[in-house]
């Protein structure tokens, strides 16, 4: 009888343990599903925002091209078209149209065989749209051609690459009624597990622009977890009390959307700061650091700043994020800046952050409270939109009078161009990595960096060049831009503040 009871007890215990383990695994799968849902929704929102930015960029390029006086396709006109095309992050080419044909473009010059425009695929608000494959003699692949008046703009094929850096999702951007597909991005077969069919789909639409973005992403199964995590979740099922506690905490977290999670991460100081060295290109000496914000949302999930910074701006707590980065960066790097007043730190901000009425007072208080000099703080203005507000100009001028410095970030792309320098008082520019990578190639862009550098020096502007990754690039830049400041993996990778002292010269380190 005792043996039979022990057998029954064993079976009951095995059943209880098995049920507990199964419950835990099912809950884990539900957690992964909600995370996948949040990720797909965030990607769809970003794709929709990107589509609207591209449309505005195309319209602005057409207006600039039409404003040029003189003959179409003349040398002056082609020079203007090149300036417009190279100054936009989202346009790969700009051209002129005559008698239903594209007759010249910024990249290809005067065409020997003009590109014939058939009846357009789609028309809205004076814009006619074709797929690049619709045009005869078209050199463009996988993009859209938009004609407004006598100007044709060609969308960059890579304009949506940052929506899904992992290349595991299908992204489709269409009109609200589905009549025309602006962009369809298929996942990279190498990034998608063979035979994987379970997907999750999310769509968002804009009532203003009449555009919808749909993202179809693969679902994450338990089998995709690292073995040690799977074992951990399975073992957790052995203790039902811990399982229920974990479920309660996890369920509360999953009830929040991605933007709520980001706001909580800022409030709870869960975002981390790393610092990348800035060095003189001529001799490699250290002059400062750029503070870079990182968000490790979970043990296996890092969300990049190209996702969470626009998310913070869209949801209205961008200024809170910028203040967090400023205060946290100064907290961590204060000993280094106090030991050498020639060193400085660059903080990335948005135009909206600077335009906030209380920002100048806040920035001054953060510096004075730590016994730092305002000249040791340089604000890098990241332009996702054109800087036009009087509040921005007034606050920037007030901060500069106090001693702070300002750079235009990612210069030469998007809205970042010399037009701002003509009407603002920026202290310098940071040349985008796109032009740095071109100097050692045969790309048409290889001449952009030297020309921008020389013009910046004539305007008495400081020049920082980012994206210096190789010895060849550094060696070439010592001749092309000897007075510039360099940034990139060649000069040092981003590190936590406690590793910065090792970058200082021995005598400076001992003096600190």
CSV table of C-alpha atoms in Angstrom, one decimal:
chain,number,residue,atom,x,y,z
A,1,UNK,CA,0.0,0.0,0.0
A,2,UNK,CA,2.8,2.4,0.9
A,3,UNK,CA,4.6,1.6,-2.3
A,4,UNK,CA,1.3,2.3,-4.3
A,5,UNK,CA,0.9,5.6,-2.4
A,6,UNK,CA,4.4,6.6,-3.1
A,7,UNK,CA,3.8,5.8,-6.8
A,8,UNK,CA,0.6,7.9,-6.8
A,9,UNK,CA,2.4,10.7,-5.0
A,10,UNK,CA,5.2,10.6,-7.5
A,11,UNK,CA,2.7,10.7,-10.4
A,12,UNK,CA,0.8,13.5,-8.8
A,13,UNK,CA,4.1,15.5,-8.2
A,14,UNK,CA,5.2,14.8,-11.8
A,15,UNK,CA,1.9,16.0,-13.1
A,16,UNK,CA,2.0,19.1,-10.9
A,17,UNK,CA,5.6,19.9,-12.0
A,18,UNK,CA,4.7,19.2,-15.6
A,19,UNK,CA,1.7,21.5,-15.5
A,20,UNK,CA,3.7,24.2,-13.8
A,21,UNK,CA,6.4,24.0,-16.4
A,22,UNK,CA,3.9,24.0,-19.2
A,23,UNK,CA,2.2,27.1,-17.7
A,24,UNK,CA,5.5,28.9,-17.5
A,25,UNK,CA,6.4,28.1,-21.1
A,26,UNK,CA,3.0,29.2,-22.3
A,27,UNK,CA,3.3,32.5,-20.4
A,28,UNK,CA,6.8,33.0,-21.8
A,29,UNK,CA,5.4,32.5,-25.3
A,30,UNK,CA,2.7,35.1,-24.5
A,31,UNK,CA,5.4,37.5,-23.4
A,32,UNK,CA,7.3,37.0,-26.6
A,33,UNK,CA,4.1,37.6,-28.6
A,34,UNK,CA,3.4,41.0,-26.9
A,35,UNK,CA,7.0,42.0,-27.5
A,36,UNK,CA,6.7,41.1,-31.2
A,37,UNK,CA,3.4,43.1,-31.3
A,38,UNK,CA,5.1,46.2,-29.8
A,39,UNK,CA,8.0,45.9,-32.1
A,40,UNK,CA,5.8,45.6,-35.3
A,41,UNK,CA,3.7,48.5,-34.2
A,42,UNK,CA,6.7,50.7,-33.6
A,43,UNK,CA,8.2,49.8,-37.0
A,44,UNK,CA,4.9,50.6,-38.7
A,45,UNK,CA,4.7,54.0,-37.0
A,46,UNK,CA,8.3,54.7,-38.0
A,47,UNK,CA,7.6,53.6,-41.6
A,48,UNK,CA,4.6,56.0,-41.8
A,49,UNK,CA,6.6,58.8,-40.3
A,50,UNK,CA,9.4,58.1,-42.8
A,51,UNK,CA,7.0,58.2,-45.7
A,52,UNK,CA,5.7,61.6,-44.7
A,53,UNK,CA,9.2,62.9,-44.3
A,54,UNK,CA,10.2,61.6,-47.7
A,55,UNK,CA,7.1,63.3,-49.3
A,56,UNK,CA,8.0,66.6,-47.7
A,57,UNK,CA,11.7,66.2,-48.8
A,58,UNK,CA,10.6,65.5,-52.4
A,59,UNK,CA,8.3,68.5,-52.5
A,60,UNK,CA,11.0,70.8,-51.0
A,61,UNK,CA,13.6,69.5,-53.6
A,62,UNK,CA,11.1,70.3,-56.4
A,63,UNK,CA,10.6,73.8,-55.1
A,64,UNK,CA,14.3,74.5,-54.9
A,65,UNK,CA,14.9,73.1,-58.4
A,66,UNK,CA,12.1,75.2,-59.9
A,67,UNK,CA,13.4,78.3,-58.2
A,68,UNK,CA,16.7,78.2,-60.2
A,69,UNK,CA,16.7,80.8,-63.0
A,70,UNK,CA,18.3,80.1,-66.3
A,71,UNK,CA,18.1,77.4,-68.9
A,72,UNK,CA,17.1,73.8,-68.0
A,73,UNK,CA,20.1,71.4,-67.9
A,74,UNK,CA,22.6,74.2,-68.3
A,75,UNK,CA,25.9,73.9,-66.3
A,76,UNK,CA,24.4,76.2,-63.6
A,77,UNK,CA,21.2,74.2,-63.5
A,78,UNK,CA,23.0,70.8,-63.2
A,79,UNK,CA,25.2,72.3,-60.4
A,80,UNK,CA,22.0,73.3,-58.6
A,81,UNK,CA,20.4,69.9,-59.1
A,82,UNK,CA,23.6,68.2,-57.7
A,83,UNK,CA,23.5,70.5,-54.6
A,84,UNK,CA,19.8,69.6,-54.0
A,85,UNK,CA,20.4,65.8,-54.5
A,86,UNK,CA,23.5,65.6,-52.3
A,87,UNK,CA,21.8,67.8,-49.7
A,88,UNK,CA,18.9,65.4,-49.1
A,89,UNK,CA,19.0,62.1,-47.2
A,90,UNK,CA,15.9,60.8,-49.0
A,91,UNK,CA,16.4,61.8,-52.6
A,92,UNK,CA,18.9,59.8,-54.7
A,93,UNK,CA,18.5,62.0,-57.8
A,94,UNK,CA,16.8,65.2,-59.1
A,95,UNK,CA,16.2,66.0,-62.8
A,96,UNK,CA,14.4,68.2,-65.2
A,97,UNK,CA,11.4,67.2,-67.5
A,98,UNK,CA,10.5,68.5,-70.9
A,99,UNK,CA,7.8,67.2,-73.3
A,100,UNK,CA,7.1,64.2,-71.2
A,101,UNK,CA,10.7,63.1,-70.9
A,102,UNK,CA,13.4,63.4,-68.2
A,103,UNK,CA,16.2,65.1,-70.1
A,104,UNK,CA,18.9,65.6,-67.4
A,105,UNK,CA,19.6,64.7,-63.8
A,106,UNK,CA,22.1,65.5,-61.1
A,107,UNK,CA,23.8,62.1,-61.2
A,108,UNK,CA,23.7,61.4,-65.0
A,109,UNK,CA,24.0,64.9,-66.4
A,110,UNK,CA,22.4,65.6,-69.8
A,111,UNK,CA,20.9,62.3,-71.0
A,112,UNK,CA,21.8,61.1,-74.5
A,113,UNK,CA,18.6,59.0,-74.4
A,114,UNK,CA,15.9,60.8,-72.4
A,115,UNK,CA,13.7,58.7,-70.1
A,116,UNK,CA,10.2,58.6,-71.5
A,117,UNK,CA,7.4,59.1,-69.0
A,118,UNK,CA,4.4,56.8,-69.6
A,119,UNK,CA,1.0,57.6,-68.1
A,120,UNK,CA,1.6,57.9,-64.3
A,121,UNK,CA,0.7,55.1,-61.9
A,122,UNK,CA,-0.7,57.6,-59.3
A,123,UNK,CA,-1.5,61.3,-59.0
A,124,UNK,CA,-2.2,63.5,-56.0
A,125,UNK,CA,-1.9,67.2,-55.2
A,126,UNK,CA,-0.1,68.0,-58.5
A,127,UNK,CA,2.4,65.2,-58.1
A,128,UNK,CA,2.6,62.4,-60.6
A,129,UNK,CA,4.2,59.1,-59.5
A,130,UNK,CA,5.8,56.2,-61.4
A,131,UNK,CA,7.7,53.1,-60.4
A,132,UNK,CA,11.3,53.4,-61.6
A,133,UNK,CA,10.8,50.4,-63.8
A,134,UNK,CA,8.1,52.1,-65.7
A,135,UNK,CA,10.5,54.6,-67.3
A,136,UNK,CA,12.4,53.7,-70.5
A,137,UNK,CA,16.2,53.7,-70.2
A,138,UNK,CA,15.7,54.0,-66.4
A,139,UNK,CA,19.0,53.4,-64.4
A,140,UNK,CA,17.0,53.4,-61.1
A,141,UNK,CA,16.0,50.2,-59.3
A,142,UNK,CA,13.3,49.6,-56.7
A,143,UNK,CA,12.2,53.2,-56.1
A,144,UNK,CA,9.7,55.9,-57.1
A,145,UNK,CA,10.0,58.8,-59.5
A,146,UNK,CA,7.8,61.8,-58.7
A,147,UNK,CA,7.2,64.7,-61.1
A,148,UNK,CA,6.0,68.1,-60.0
A,149,UNK,CA,5.9,70.7,-62.8
A,150,UNK,CA,9.1,70.2,-64.7
A,151,UNK,CA,11.1,68.6,-61.9
A,152,UNK,CA,11.5,64.9,-61.3
A,153,UNK,CA,12.7,63.6,-57.9
A,154,UNK,CA,13.9,60.0,-57.3
A,155,UNK,CA,13.4,58.5,-53.9
A,156,UNK,CA,16.5,56.9,-52.3
A,157,UNK,CA,16.1,53.0,-52.5
A,158,UNK,CA,17.5,52.9,-48.9
A,159,UNK,CA,15.1,55.5,-47.5
A,160,UNK,CA,13.4,52.8,-45.3
A,161,UNK,CA,16.4,50.8,-44.3
A,162,UNK,CA,16.4,52.2,-40.7
A,163,UNK,CA,12.8,51.0,-40.1
A,164,UNK,CA,13.9,47.4,-39.7
A,165,UNK,CA,17.7,47.1,-39.4
A,166,UNK,CA,17.5,43.4,-38.8
A,167,UNK,CA,15.8,42.9,-42.2
A,168,UNK,CA,13.4,40.3,-40.9
A,169,UNK,CA,10.1,42.1,-41.6
A,170,UNK,CA,8.0,42.9,-44.7
A,171,UNK,CA,7.3,46.6,-44.9
A,172,UNK,CA,4.6,47.9,-47.3
A,173,UNK,CA,3.7,51.6,-47.7
A,174,UNK,CA,0.6,52.3,-49.7
A,175,UNK,CA,-2.2,54.8,-50.2
A,176,UNK,CA,-5.1,54.4,-47.7
A,177,UNK,CA,-7.3,52.7,-50.4
A,178,UNK,CA,-4.4,50.5,-51.6
A,179,UNK,CA,-4.5,52.0,-55.1
A,180,UNK,CA,-0.7,52.5,-55.2
A,181,UNK,CA,2.2,51.0,-53.4
A,182,UNK,CA,4.9,53.5,-52.7
A,183,UNK,CA,7.4,51.1,-51.2
A,184,UNK,CA,7.6,47.3,-50.5
A,185,UNK,CA,10.6,46.0,-48.6
A,186,UNK,CA,11.0,42.3,-48.4
A,187,UNK,CA,13.0,40.6,-45.6
A,188,UNK,CA,16.5,39.4,-46.2
A,189,UNK,CA,16.3,35.6,-46.7
A,190,UNK,CA,19.5,35.2,-44.8
A,191,UNK,CA,17.9,36.9,-41.8
A,192,UNK,CA,14.8,34.8,-41.7
A,193,UNK,CA,14.8,31.3,-40.4
A,194,UNK,CA,14.0,28.7,-43.1
A,195,UNK,CA,10.5,27.3,-42.9
A,196,UNK,CA,9.3,30.0,-40.5
A,197,UNK,CA,5.7,30.8,-41.3
A,198,UNK,CA,4.2,32.3,-38.1
A,199,UNK,CA,4.0,36.1,-38.5
A,200,UNK,CA,2.4,39.1,-36.9
A,201,UNK,CA,1.0,42.1,-38.8
A,202,UNK,CA,0.4,45.6,-37.7
A,203,UNK,CA,-0.8,48.6,-39.8
A,204,UNK,CA,-1.0,52.3,-39.1
A,205,UNK,CA,-2.6,55.0,-41.3
A,206,UNK,CA,-2.5,58.8,-41.4
A,207,UNK,CA,-5.7,60.7,-42.0
A,208,UNK,CA,-3.7,63.8,-43.0
A,209,UNK,CA,-1.5,62.3,-45.7
A,210,UNK,CA,-3.7,59.4,-46.7
A,211,UNK,CA,-0.8,56.9,-46.4
A,212,UNK,CA,-0.8,53.6,-44.6
A,213,UNK,CA,2.2,51.5,-43.5
A,214,UNK,CA,1.9,47.8,-42.8
A,215,UNK,CA,4.6,45.7,-41.2
A,216,UNK,CA,4.6,41.9,-41.2
A,217,UNK,CA,7.2,40.4,-38.8
A,218,UNK,CA,8.1,36.8,-37.9
A,219,UNK,CA,6.9,35.7,-34.5
A,220,UNK,CA,9.5,34.8,-31.9
A,221,UNK,CA,9.1,31.2,-30.7
A,222,UNK,CA,10.4,29.6,-27.6
A,223,UNK,CA,12.9,27.7,-29.7
A,224,UNK,CA,14.5,31.1,-30.7
A,225,UNK,CA,15.6,31.8,-27.1
A,226,UNK,CA,19.1,31.1,-26.1
A,227,UNK,CA,19.4,27.7,-24.4
A,228,UNK,CA,20.3,29.1,-21.0
A,229,UNK,CA,17.2,31.3,-21.0
A,230,UNK,CA,14.9,28.5,-22.1
A,231,UNK,CA,16.4,26.4,-19.2
A,232,UNK,CA,15.8,29.2,-16.8
A,233,UNK,CA,12.2,29.7,-17.8
A,234,UNK,CA,11.6,25.9,-17.5
A,235,UNK,CA,13.2,25.7,-14.1
A,236,UNK,CA,11.1,28.7,-13.0
A,237,UNK,CA,8.1,26.5,-13.5
A,238,UNK,CA,9.2,24.2,-10.6
A,239,UNK,CA,8.3,26.9,-8.1
A,240,UNK,CA,4.8,28.1,-8.7
A,241,UNK,CA,5.1,31.0,-6.3
A,242,UNK,CA,8.0,32.5,-8.2
A,243,UNK,CA,6.2,31.8,-11.4
A,244,UNK,CA,3.1,33.7,-10.3
A,245,UNK,CA,5.3,36.6,-9.1
A,246,UNK,CA,7.2,36.7,-12.3
A,247,UNK,CA,3.9,36.6,-14.3
A,248,UNK,CA,2.5,39.6,-12.3
A,249,UNK,CA,5.6,41.7,-12.9
A,250,UNK,CA,5.9,40.7,-16.5
A,251,UNK,CA,2.2,41.2,-17.3
A,252,UNK,CA,2.3,44.7,-15.9
A,253,UNK,CA,5.3,45.5,-18.1
A,254,UNK,CA,3.7,44.1,-21.2
A,255,UNK,CA,0.5,46.1,-20.7
A,256,UNK,CA,2.5,49.2,-21.5
A,257,UNK,CA,3.2,50.3,-25.0
A,258,UNK,CA,6.7,51.0,-26.3
A,259,UNK,CA,6.5,54.7,-25.7
A,260,UNK,CA,5.4,54.2,-22.1
A,261,UNK,CA,8.3,51.8,-21.6
A,262,UNK,CA,10.7,54.5,-22.9
A,263,UNK,CA,9.2,57.1,-20.6
A,264,UNK,CA,9.5,54.7,-17.6
A,265,UNK,CA,13.1,54.0,-18.6
A,266,UNK,CA,14.0,57.7,-18.6
A,267,UNK,CA,12.2,58.3,-15.3
A,268,UNK,CA,13.9,55.3,-13.7
A,269,UNK,CA,17.3,56.2,-15.1
A,270,UNK,CA,17.6,52.9,-17.0
A,271,UNK,CA,19.1,54.5,-20.1
A,272,UNK,CA,22.9,54.3,-20.2
A,273,UNK,CA,25.5,56.7,-21.6
A,274,UNK,CA,28.7,55.8,-23.4
A,275,UNK,CA,31.4,58.2,-24.6
A,276,UNK,CA,33.2,58.2,-27.9
A,277,UNK,CA,36.6,60.0,-28.1
A,278,UNK,CA,37.1,63.1,-30.3
A,279,UNK,CA,40.7,63.6,-31.5
A,280,UNK,CA,42.6,66.0,-33.6
A,281,UNK,CA,43.1,64.5,-37.0
A,282,UNK,CA,46.6,66.0,-37.4
A,283,UNK,CA,48.2,64.2,-34.4
A,284,UNK,CA,45.5,62.1,-32.7
A,285,UNK,CA,45.5,64.1,-29.5
A,286,UNK,CA,42.3,63.8,-27.4
A,287,UNK,CA,40.1,66.9,-27.3
A,288,UNK,CA,36.8,65.6,-26.0
A,289,UNK,CA,34.0,63.1,-26.2
A,290,UNK,CA,30.5,62.6,-27.7
A,291,UNK,CA,27.9,61.3,-25.3
A,292,UNK,CA,25.8,58.6,-26.8
A,293,UNK,CA,22.6,57.3,-25.2
A,294,UNK,CA,21.8,53.5,-25.2
A,295,UNK,CA,18.6,51.7,-24.2
A,296,UNK,CA,18.9,48.1,-23.2
A,297,UNK,CA,15.1,47.4,-22.8
A,298,UNK,CA,15.8,43.9,-21.7
A,299,UNK,CA,18.6,41.3,-21.4
A,300,UNK,CA,18.2,40.4,-25.1
A,301,UNK,CA,16.7,43.6,-26.5
A,302,UNK,CA,18.6,46.8,-27.4
A,303,UNK,CA,16.6,49.5,-29.0
A,304,UNK,CA,18.7,51.9,-31.0
A,305,UNK,CA,18.5,55.8,-30.8
A,306,UNK,CA,17.3,55.9,-34.4
A,307,UNK,CA,14.1,54.3,-32.9
A,308,UNK,CA,13.7,55.7,-29.4
A,309,UNK,CA,14.8,59.4,-30.1
A,310,UNK,CA,12.1,60.0,-32.8
A,311,UNK,CA,9.6,58.0,-30.6
A,312,UNK,CA,10.3,60.4,-27.7
A,313,UNK,CA,9.8,63.4,-29.9
A,314,UNK,CA,6.6,62.2,-31.4
A,315,UNK,CA,5.1,61.5,-27.9
A,316,UNK,CA,6.1,64.8,-26.5
A,317,UNK,CA,8.9,63.9,-24.0
A,318,UNK,CA,11.9,64.6,-26.2
A,319,UNK,CA,12.9,67.5,-24.0
A,320,UNK,CA,12.8,65.2,-21.0
A,321,UNK,CA,15.1,62.7,-22.8
A,322,UNK,CA,17.6,65.4,-23.8
A,323,UNK,CA,17.7,66.8,-20.2
A,324,UNK,CA,18.3,63.3,-18.9
A,325,UNK,CA,21.2,62.8,-21.3
A,326,UNK,CA,22.7,66.1,-20.5
A,327,UNK,CA,22.5,65.7,-16.7
A,328,UNK,CA,23.6,62.0,-16.7
A,329,UNK,CA,26.5,62.7,-19.1
A,330,UNK,CA,27.8,65.6,-16.9
A,331,UNK,CA,27.4,63.5,-13.8
A,332,UNK,CA,29.6,60.7,-15.2
A,333,UNK,CA,32.2,62.8,-17.0
A,334,UNK,CA,32.5,65.7,-14.5
A,335,UNK,CA,35.8,64.5,-12.9
A,336,UNK,CA,37.5,64.3,-16.3
A,337,UNK,CA,36.3,67.7,-17.4
A,338,UNK,CA,37.3,69.3,-14.1
A,339,UNK,CA,40.8,67.8,-14.4
A,340,UNK,CA,41.3,69.3,-17.8
A,341,UNK,CA,39.3,72.4,-18.8
A,342,UNK,CA,40.4,72.0,-22.4
A,343,UNK,CA,38.3,68.8,-22.8
A,344,UNK,CA,34.7,69.1,-23.8
A,345,UNK,CA,31.7,66.8,-24.3
A,346,UNK,CA,29.2,66.9,-27.2
A,347,UNK,CA,25.5,66.4,-26.4
A,348,UNK,CA,23.0,65.5,-29.1
A,349,UNK,CA,19.8,67.6,-29.0
A,350,UNK,CA,16.8,68.3,-31.3
A,351,UNK,CA,15.8,71.8,-32.4
A,352,UNK,CA,12.6,71.4,-30.3
A,353,UNK,CA,14.8,70.8,-27.2
A,354,UNK,CA,16.7,74.1,-27.6
A,355,UNK,CA,13.4,76.0,-28.4
A,356,UNK,CA,12.0,75.0,-25.0
A,357,UNK,CA,11.7,78.2,-23.0
A,358,UNK,CA,13.3,76.8,-19.8
A,359,UNK,CA,16.2,75.0,-21.5
A,360,UNK,CA,18.8,77.8,-21.4
A,361,UNK,CA,18.3,78.2,-17.6
A,362,UNK,CA,18.4,74.4,-17.1
A,363,UNK,CA,21.6,74.0,-19.1
A,364,UNK,CA,23.4,76.8,-17.2
A,365,UNK,CA,22.3,75.4,-13.9
A,366,UNK,CA,23.7,71.9,-14.8
A,367,UNK,CA,27.1,73.4,-15.7
A,368,UNK,CA,27.4,75.8,-12.8
A,369,UNK,CA,26.3,73.2,-10.3
A,370,UNK,CA,29.2,70.9,-11.3
A,371,UNK,CA,31.9,73.7,-11.5
A,372,UNK,CA,32.3,73.2,-15.3
A,373,UNK,CA,32.8,75.8,-18.0
A,374,UNK,CA,30.0,76.4,-20.5
A,375,UNK,CA,32.7,76.2,-23.2
A,376,UNK,CA,33.1,72.5,-22.3
A,377,UNK,CA,29.6,71.7,-23.5
A,378,UNK,CA,28.9,71.5,-27.2
A,379,UNK,CA,25.3,70.9,-28.4
A,380,UNK,CA,25.1,68.9,-31.7
A,381,UNK,CA,21.7,69.8,-33.3
A,382,UNK,CA,20.2,66.8,-35.0
A,383,UNK,CA,17.9,68.2,-37.7
A,384,UNK,CA,15.0,65.9,-38.4
A,385,UNK,CA,13.0,69.0,-39.5
A,386,UNK,CA,14.1,72.4,-40.8
A,387,UNK,CA,15.2,74.9,-38.1
A,388,UNK,CA,12.8,77.8,-38.5
A,389,UNK,CA,11.4,78.8,-35.1
A,390,UNK,CA,12.3,82.2,-33.5
A,391,UNK,CA,12.4,80.4,-30.1
A,392,UNK,CA,15.3,78.2,-31.4
A,393,UNK,CA,17.3,81.2,-32.6
A,394,UNK,CA,16.7,83.2,-29.4
A,395,UNK,CA,17.7,80.3,-27.1
A,396,UNK,CA,20.7,79.3,-29.1
A,397,UNK,CA,22.0,82.9,-29.0
A,398,UNK,CA,21.4,83.1,-25.2
A,399,UNK,CA,23.3,79.9,-24.7
A,400,UNK,CA,26.2,81.0,-26.9
A,401,UNK,CA,26.4,84.3,-25.0
A,402,UNK,CA,26.8,82.1,-21.9
A,403,UNK,CA,29.7,80.2,-23.5
A,404,UNK,CA,28.1,77.1,-24.9
A,405,UNK,CA,28.9,76.0,-28.5
A,406,UNK,CA,26.7,74.6,-31.2
A,407,UNK,CA,27.4,72.2,-34.1
A,408,UNK,CA,25.1,71.1,-37.0
A,409,UNK,CA,25.1,67.3,-36.8
A,410,UNK,CA,25.1,65.1,-40.0
A,411,UNK,CA,26.0,68.0,-42.1
A,412,UNK,CA,25.3,67.6,-45.8
A,413,UNK,CA,22.3,65.3,-45.4
A,414,UNK,CA,18.6,66.1,-45.0
A,415,UNK,CA,18.0,69.7,-43.9
A,416,UNK,CA,21.6,70.1,-42.7
A,417,UNK,CA,23.3,72.4,-45.3
A,418,UNK,CA,25.0,75.7,-45.7
A,419,UNK,CA,21.6,77.5,-46.0
A,420,UNK,CA,21.4,77.4,-42.2
A,421,UNK,CA,24.9,78.9,-41.7
A,422,UNK,CA,23.8,81.9,-43.7
A,423,UNK,CA,21.1,82.7,-41.2
A,424,UNK,CA,22.3,81.2,-37.9
A,425,UNK,CA,25.3,81.5,-35.7
A,426,UNK,CA,26.5,77.9,-35.4
A,427,UNK,CA,30.0,77.5,-34.2
A,428,UNK,CA,30.8,74.5,-36.5
A,429,UNK,CA,29.6,71.5,-38.4
A,430,UNK,CA,30.0,67.7,-38.2
A,431,UNK,CA,30.4,66.2,-41.6
A,432,UNK,CA,28.3,63.1,-42.1
A,433,UNK,CA,29.9,59.6,-42.3
A,434,UNK,CA,28.4,59.2,-45.8
A,435,UNK,CA,31.0,61.6,-47.2
A,436,UNK,CA,33.8,60.1,-45.0
A,437,UNK,CA,33.4,56.7,-46.5
A,438,UNK,CA,33.5,58.0,-50.0
A,439,UNK,CA,36.9,59.6,-49.9
A,440,UNK,CA,38.8,56.4,-50.5
A,441,UNK,CA,36.4,55.2,-53.3
A,442,UNK,CA,35.5,56.2,-56.9
A,443,UNK,CA,32.1,57.5,-55.7
A,444,UNK,CA,30.9,60.9,-57.1
A,445,UNK,CA,30.7,61.9,-53.4
A,446,UNK,CA,34.4,61.7,-52.8
A,447,UNK,CA,34.9,65.4,-53.6
A,448,UNK,CA,32.2,66.6,-51.2
A,449,UNK,CA,34.1,66.4,-48.0
A,450,UNK,CA,37.2,68.4,-49.1
A,451,UNK,CA,35.0,71.1,-50.6
A,452,UNK,CA,32.8,71.3,-47.5
A,453,UNK,CA,35.9,71.4,-45.2
A,454,UNK,CA,37.5,74.3,-47.2
A,455,UNK,CA,34.3,76.3,-47.3
A,456,UNK,CA,33.8,75.8,-43.5
A,457,UNK,CA,37.3,77.1,-42.8
A,458,UNK,CA,36.6,80.2,-44.9
A,459,UNK,CA,33.5,80.8,-42.7
A,460,UNK,CA,35.6,80.3,-39.5
A,461,UNK,CA,33.7,77.2,-38.5
A,462,UNK,CA,35.0,74.3,-36.5
A,463,UNK,CA,34.8,71.0,-38.4
A,464,UNK,CA,34.3,67.5,-37.0
A,465,UNK,CA,34.4,64.5,-39.3
A,466,UNK,CA,32.6,61.4,-38.2
A,467,UNK,CA,32.8,57.8,-39.4
A,468,UNK,CA,36.6,57.5,-39.6
A,469,UNK,CA,37.0,53.7,-39.5
A,470,UNK,CA,40.2,52.8,-41.3
A,471,UNK,CA,43.9,53.8,-41.4
A,472,UNK,CA,43.5,54.7,-45.1
A,473,UNK,CA,40.7,57.2,-44.3
A,474,UNK,CA,42.7,58.7,-41.4
A,475,UNK,CA,45.9,59.1,-43.5
A,476,UNK,CA,44.0,60.8,-46.3
A,477,UNK,CA,42.2,63.2,-44.0
A,478,UNK,CA,45.5,64.3,-42.4
A,479,UNK,CA,46.1,65.9,-45.8
A,480,UNK,CA,42.6,66.9,-46.7
A,481,UNK,CA,41.4,68.2,-43.3
A,482,UNK,CA,44.4,68.7,-41.0
A,483,UNK,CA,42.6,71.2,-38.8
A,484,UNK,CA,39.6,69.0,-38.3
A,485,UNK,CA,38.5,66.9,-35.3
A,486,UNK,CA,38.0,63.2,-36.0
A,487,UNK,CA,35.5,60.7,-34.7
A,488,UNK,CA,35.1,57.0,-35.5
A,489,UNK,CA,36.3,53.5,-34.5
A,490,UNK,CA,39.8,54.3,-35.8
A,491,UNK,CA,40.1,56.9,-33.1
A,492,UNK,CA,38.2,55.0,-30.4
A,493,UNK,CA,35.0,53.1,-29.8
A,494,UNK,CA,32.3,54.3,-27.4
A,495,UNK,CA,33.0,53.2,-23.8
A,496,UNK,CA,31.5,53.8,-20.3
A,497,UNK,CA,32.7,56.7,-18.3
A,498,UNK,CA,34.8,54.5,-15.9
A,499,UNK,CA,37.0,53.5,-18.9
A,500,UNK,CA,37.7,57.0,-20.1
A,501,UNK,CA,40.7,57.7,-17.8
A,502,UNK,CA,42.7,55.1,-19.7
A,503,UNK,CA,42.4,57.3,-22.8
A,504,UNK,CA,44.2,60.2,-21.2
A,505,UNK,CA,48.0,60.8,-21.5
A,506,UNK,CA,49.9,59.3,-18.5
A,507,UNK,CA,50.9,62.8,-17.1
A,508,UNK,CA,47.3,64.0,-17.3
A,509,UNK,CA,46.0,60.9,-15.6
A,510,UNK,CA,48.5,61.3,-12.8
A,511,UNK,CA,47.6,64.9,-12.4
A,512,UNK,CA,44.0,64.1,-12.0
